[in-house]
C-alpha atoms as a PDB file:
ATOM      1  CA  UNK A   1      -7.476  10.612   7.160  1.00  0.00           C
ATOM      2  CA  UNK A   2      -7.839   7.240   9.252  1.00  0.00           C
ATOM      3  CA  UNK A   3     -11.447   7.284   8.971  1.00  0.00           C
ATOM      4  CA  UNK A   4     -12.403   8.874   5.386  1.00  0.00           C
ATOM      5  CA  UNK A   5      -9.676  10.047   2.589  1.00  0.00           C
ATOM      6  CA  UNK A   6     -10.623  14.094   1.473  1.00  0.00           C
ATOM      7  CA  UNK A   7      -9.124  17.471   1.743  1.00  0.00           C
ATOM      8  CA  UNK A   8      -8.811  19.401   4.521  1.00  0.00           C
ATOM      9  CA  UNK A   9      -9.834  23.036   5.293  1.00  0.00           C
ATOM     10  CA  UNK A  10      -8.100  24.662   8.575  1.00  0.00           C
ATOM     11  CA  UNK A  11      -7.416  28.200   9.020  1.00  0.00           C
ATOM     12  CA  UNK A  12      -7.394  29.673   5.864  1.00  0.00           C
ATOM     13  CA  UNK A  13      -5.191  26.546   4.489  1.00  0.00           C
ATOM     14  CA  UNK A  14      -6.310  23.560   2.583  1.00  0.00           C
ATOM     15  CA  UNK A  15      -4.797  20.687   2.180  1.00  0.00           C
ATOM     16  CA  UNK A  16      -5.665  17.466  -0.799  1.00  0.00           C
ATOM     17  CA  UNK A  17      -5.823  13.611   0.285  1.00  0.00           C
ATOM     18  CA  UNK A  18      -2.467  13.549  -1.305  1.00  0.00           C
ATOM     19  CA  UNK A  19      -1.030  16.478   0.596  1.00  0.00           C
ATOM     20  CA  UNK A  20      -1.650  14.924   3.473  1.00  0.00           C
ATOM     21  CA  UNK A  21      -0.362  11.595   2.956  1.00  0.00           C
ATOM     22  CA  UNK A  22       2.816  13.229   1.911  1.00  0.00           C
ATOM     23  CA  UNK A  23       2.782  15.246   4.971  1.00  0.00           C
ATOM     24  CA  UNK A  24       2.152  11.117   6.851  1.00  0.00           C
ATOM     25  CA  UNK A  25       5.108  10.196   4.904  1.00  0.00           C
ATOM     26  CA  UNK A  26       7.580  12.907   6.624  1.00  0.00           C
ATOM     27  CA  UNK A  27       7.341  14.991   2.895  1.00  0.00           C
ATOM     28  CA  UNK A  28       6.111  18.379   2.367  1.00  0.00           C
ATOM     29  CA  UNK A  29       3.369  18.877   0.291  1.00  0.00           C
ATOM     30  CA  UNK A  30       4.084  19.109  -3.806  1.00  0.00           C
ATOM     31  CA  UNK A  31       2.376  18.552  -6.757  1.00  0.00           C
ATOM     32  CA  UNK A  32       1.651  15.040  -7.538  1.00  0.00           C
ATOM     33  CA  UNK A  33      -0.577  13.422  -9.341  1.00  0.00           C
ATOM     34  CA  UNK A  34      -3.230  10.696  -8.602  1.00  0.00           C
ATOM     35  CA  UNK A  35      -2.997   6.920  -9.168  1.00  0.00           C
ATOM     36  CA  UNK A  36      -2.945   5.821 -12.571  1.00  0.00           C
ATOM     37  CA  UNK A  37      -5.100   2.855 -11.874  1.00  0.00           C
ATOM     38  CA  UNK A  38      -7.937   1.649  -9.384  1.00  0.00           C
ATOM     39  CA  UNK A  39      -5.465  -0.569  -6.256  1.00  0.00           C
ATOM     40  CA  UNK A  40      -6.095  -3.683  -4.787  1.00  0.00           C
ATOM     41  CA  UNK A  41      -5.330  -5.158  -1.279  1.00  0.00           C
ATOM     42  CA  UNK A  42      -4.404  -8.003  -1.101  1.00  0.00           C
ATOM     43  CA  UNK A  43      -3.359  -8.407   2.160  1.00  0.00           C
ATOM     44  CA  UNK A  44      -5.028 -10.756   4.475  1.00  0.00           C
ATOM     45  CA  UNK A  45      -3.561 -10.209   7.989  1.00  0.00           C
ATOM     46  CA  UNK A  46      -4.730  -7.990  10.558  1.00  0.00           C
ATOM     47  CA  UNK A  47      -1.719  -6.212  11.488  1.00  0.00           C
ATOM     48  CA  UNK A  48       1.856  -5.386   9.644  1.00  0.00           C
ATOM     49  CA  UNK A  49       5.133  -6.374  11.430  1.00  0.00           C
ATOM     50  CA  UNK A  50       6.832  -2.710  11.962  1.00  0.00           C
ATOM     51  CA  UNK A  51      10.069  -3.181  10.179  1.00  0.00           C
ATOM     52  CA  UNK A  52       7.480  -3.917   6.979  1.00  0.00           C
ATOM     53  CA  UNK A  53       5.520  -1.454   7.053  1.00  0.00           C
ATOM     54  CA  UNK A  54       8.439   1.188   7.581  1.00  0.00           C
ATOM     55  CA  UNK A  55      10.371  -0.279   4.331  1.00  0.00           C
ATOM     56  CA  UNK A  56       7.023  -0.208   2.710  1.00  0.00           C
ATOM     57  CA  UNK A  57       6.541   3.726   3.849  1.00  0.00           C
ATOM     58  CA  UNK A  58       9.998   4.245   2.725  1.00  0.00           C
ATOM     59  CA  UNK A  59       9.387   2.592  -0.459  1.00  0.00           C
ATOM     60  CA  UNK A  60       6.288   4.712  -1.478  1.00  0.00           C
ATOM     61  CA  UNK A  61       7.981   7.542  -0.825  1.00  0.00           C
ATOM     62  CA  UNK A  62      11.112   6.855  -3.571  1.00  0.00           C
ATOM     63  CA  UNK A  63       8.096   5.677  -5.618  1.00  0.00           C
ATOM     64  CA  UNK A  64       6.495   9.193  -5.332  1.00  0.00           C
ATOM     65  CA  UNK A  65       9.682  10.935  -5.813  1.00  0.00           C
ATOM     66  CA  UNK A  66      10.623   9.097  -8.927  1.00  0.00           C
ATOM     67  CA  UNK A  67       7.073   9.234 -10.864  1.00  0.00           C
ATOM     68  CA  UNK A  68       5.648  12.424  -9.170  1.00  0.00           C
ATOM     69  CA  UNK A  69       2.158  10.512  -8.741  1.00  0.00           C
ATOM     70  CA  UNK A  70       0.823   8.057  -6.063  1.00  0.00           C
ATOM     71  CA  UNK A  71       1.057   4.583  -6.421  1.00  0.00           C
ATOM     72  CA  UNK A  72      -1.756   2.487  -7.061  1.00  0.00           C
ATOM     73  CA  UNK A  73      -0.383  -0.126  -4.415  1.00  0.00           C
ATOM     74  CA  UNK A  74       1.389  -0.097  -1.958  1.00  0.00           C
ATOM     75  CA  UNK A  75       3.727  -3.514  -1.177  1.00  0.00           C
ATOM     76  CA  UNK A  76       3.683  -5.287   1.824  1.00  0.00           C
ATOM     77  CA  UNK A  77       6.363  -7.670   1.355  1.00  0.00           C
ATOM     78  CA  UNK A  78       4.516  -9.829  -1.560  1.00  0.00           C
ATOM     79  CA  UNK A  79       1.126  -8.603  -0.691  1.00  0.00           C
ATOM     80  CA  UNK A  80      -0.655  -5.399  -1.652  1.00  0.00           C
ATOM     81  CA  UNK A  81      -2.444  -2.322  -0.186  1.00  0.00           C
ATOM     82  CA  UNK A  82      -4.414  -0.393  -2.125  1.00  0.00           C
ATOM     83  CA  UNK A  83      -3.610   3.215  -1.634  1.00  0.00           C
ATOM     84  CA  UNK A  84      -6.994   4.165   0.509  1.00  0.00           C
ATOM     85  CA  UNK A  85      -6.263   1.129   2.379  1.00  0.00           C
ATOM     86  CA  UNK A  86      -2.309   2.149   3.383  1.00  0.00           C
ATOM     87  CA  UNK A  87      -3.378   5.677   4.030  1.00  0.00           C
ATOM     88  CA  UNK A  88      -6.016   4.728   6.583  1.00  0.00           C
ATOM     89  CA  UNK A  89      -3.475   2.539   8.003  1.00  0.00           C
ATOM     90  CA  UNK A  90      -0.705   5.296   7.775  1.00  0.00           C
ATOM     91  CA  UNK A  91      -2.797   7.550   9.472  1.00  0.00           C
ATOM     92  CA  UNK A  92      -4.028   5.482  12.828  1.00  0.00           C
ATOM     93  CA  UNK A  93      -0.416   4.270  13.122  1.00  0.00           C
ATOM     94  CA  UNK A  94       1.020   4.877  16.598  1.00  0.00           C
ATOM     95  CA  UNK A  95       4.929   4.692  15.545  1.00  0.00           C
ATOM     96  CA  UNK A  96       5.327   1.804  17.815  1.00  0.00           C
ATOM     97  CA  UNK A  97       5.104  -2.070  17.497  1.00  0.00           C
ATOM     98  CA  UNK A  98       2.890  -3.846  15.000  1.00  0.00           C
ATOM     99  CA  UNK A  99       0.399  -1.864  12.524  1.00  0.00           C
ATOM    100  CA  UNK A 100      -3.148  -2.561  12.522  1.00  0.00           C
ATOM    101  CA  UNK A 101      -4.442  -2.685   9.264  1.00  0.00           C
ATOM    102  CA  UNK A 102      -6.917  -0.222   8.398  1.00  0.00           C
ATOM    103  CA  UNK A 103     -10.033  -0.192   5.591  1.00  0.00           C
ATOM    104  CA  UNK A 104     -10.138   3.178   3.444  1.00  0.00           C
ATOM    105  CA  UNK A 105     -12.604   5.245   2.637  1.00  0.00           C
ATOM    106  CA  UNK A 106     -11.848   7.502  -0.270  1.00  0.00           C
ATOM    107  CA  UNK A 107     -14.411   9.802   0.351  1.00  0.00           C
ATOM    108  CA  UNK A 108     -12.913  12.475  -2.112  1.00  0.00           C
ATOM    109  CA  UNK A 109     -14.146  10.386  -4.935  1.00  0.00           C
ATOM    110  CA  UNK A 110     -18.015  11.496  -4.255  1.00  0.00           C
ATOM    111  CA  UNK A 111     -16.962  14.819  -5.935  1.00  0.00           C
ATOM    112  CA  UNK A 112     -16.341  13.789  -9.069  1.00  0.00           C
ATOM    113  CA  UNK A 113     -19.922  12.433 -10.903  1.00  0.00           C
ATOM    114  CA  UNK A 114     -21.093   8.897 -11.406  1.00  0.00           C
ATOM    115  CA  UNK A 115     -23.477   9.643 -14.573  1.00  0.00           C
ATOM    116  CA  UNK A 116     -21.394  10.129 -17.953  1.00  0.00           C
ATOM    117  CA  UNK A 117     -24.595  10.958 -19.730  1.00  0.00           C
ATOM    118  CA  UNK A 118     -25.296  14.349 -17.442  1.00  0.00           C
ATOM    119  CA  UNK A 119     -21.668  15.719 -17.554  1.00  0.00           C
ATOM    120  CA  UNK A 120     -20.781  16.281 -20.886  1.00  0.00           C
ATOM    121  CA  UNK A 121     -23.705  18.073 -22.145  1.00  0.00           C
ATOM    122  CA  UNK A 122     -22.032  21.415 -23.249  1.00  0.00           C
ATOM    123  CA  UNK A 123     -22.660  22.641 -26.542  1.00  0.00           C
ATOM    124  CA  UNK A 124     -18.844  22.096 -27.387  1.00  0.00           C
ATOM    125  CA  UNK A 125     -19.963  18.411 -27.300  1.00  0.00           C
ATOM    126  CA  UNK A 126     -21.992  16.080 -29.615  1.00  0.00           C
ATOM    127  CA  UNK A 127     -25.498  15.004 -28.753  1.00  0.00           C
ATOM    128  CA  UNK A 128     -25.189  11.815 -26.241  1.00  0.00           C
ATOM    129  CA  UNK A 129     -21.532  12.385 -25.771  1.00  0.00           C
ATOM    130  CA  UNK A 130     -20.352  10.141 -22.899  1.00  0.00           C
ATOM    131  CA  UNK A 131     -16.755   9.817 -21.594  1.00  0.00           C
ATOM    132  CA  UNK A 132     -16.995   7.381 -18.441  1.00  0.00           C
ATOM    133  CA  UNK A 133     -12.752   6.168 -18.649  1.00  0.00           C
ATOM    134  CA  UNK A 134     -12.507  10.726 -18.189  1.00  0.00           C
ATOM    135  CA  UNK A 135     -14.496  10.279 -15.169  1.00  0.00           C
ATOM    136  CA  UNK A 136     -12.752   7.008 -14.054  1.00  0.00           C
ATOM    137  CA  UNK A 137      -9.661   8.816 -14.106  1.00  0.00           C
ATOM    138  CA  UNK A 138     -11.029  11.982 -12.504  1.00  0.00           C
ATOM    139  CA  UNK A 139     -12.128   9.673  -9.390  1.00  0.00           C
ATOM    140  CA  UNK A 140      -8.144   8.744  -9.315  1.00  0.00           C
ATOM    141  CA  UNK A 141      -6.531  11.807  -9.462  1.00  0.00           C
ATOM    142  CA  UNK A 142      -9.096  13.508  -7.057  1.00  0.00           C
ATOM    143  CA  UNK A 143      -6.460  12.547  -4.729  1.00  0.00           C
ATOM    144  CA  UNK A 144      -5.257  15.961  -5.576  1.00  0.00           C
ATOM    145  CA  UNK A 145      -8.355  17.782  -4.970  1.00  0.00           C
ATOM    146  CA  UNK A 146      -8.673  20.736  -2.708  1.00  0.00           C
ATOM    147  CA  UNK A 147     -10.793  23.941  -2.496  1.00  0.00           C
ATOM    148  CA  UNK A 148      -9.804  27.159  -3.430  1.00  0.00           C
ATOM    149  CA  UNK A 149      -9.100  29.067  -0.126  1.00  0.00           C
ATOM    150  CA  UNK A 150     -10.451  33.085  -0.342  1.00  0.00           C
ATOM    151  CA  UNK A 151      -8.471  35.474   1.161  1.00  0.00           C
END
């Protein structure tokens, strides 16, 4: 998760990026929705003070419990990390000292097409129908994607 944010299949179990983020936050995987918007990183320093990072983790857990969704951004004082950058930073954290900020790689989004004109060519849609906003939303919800495991 530190190198790329996507799902994981291991020993007949699949975990979404959201599931793995919850585990990294000390939570059990459960149903959550993806963020409702694209987050931005405004945090400029290369490291985060341990105390501030632990507070950000706690705030993120509270947000997820309250809203049943992942936040678009995680606050570090008055600055933010995008969800991708926070997930990468959290996954790379060694739990002591200052925390090195990592850049996220939201590979999970590649599972949602970038071509709205080809996506809605079903008979149920009018000729030429496009809905790029739906695809944008799907890319945000891709945090919750995981493959089915056949048993």
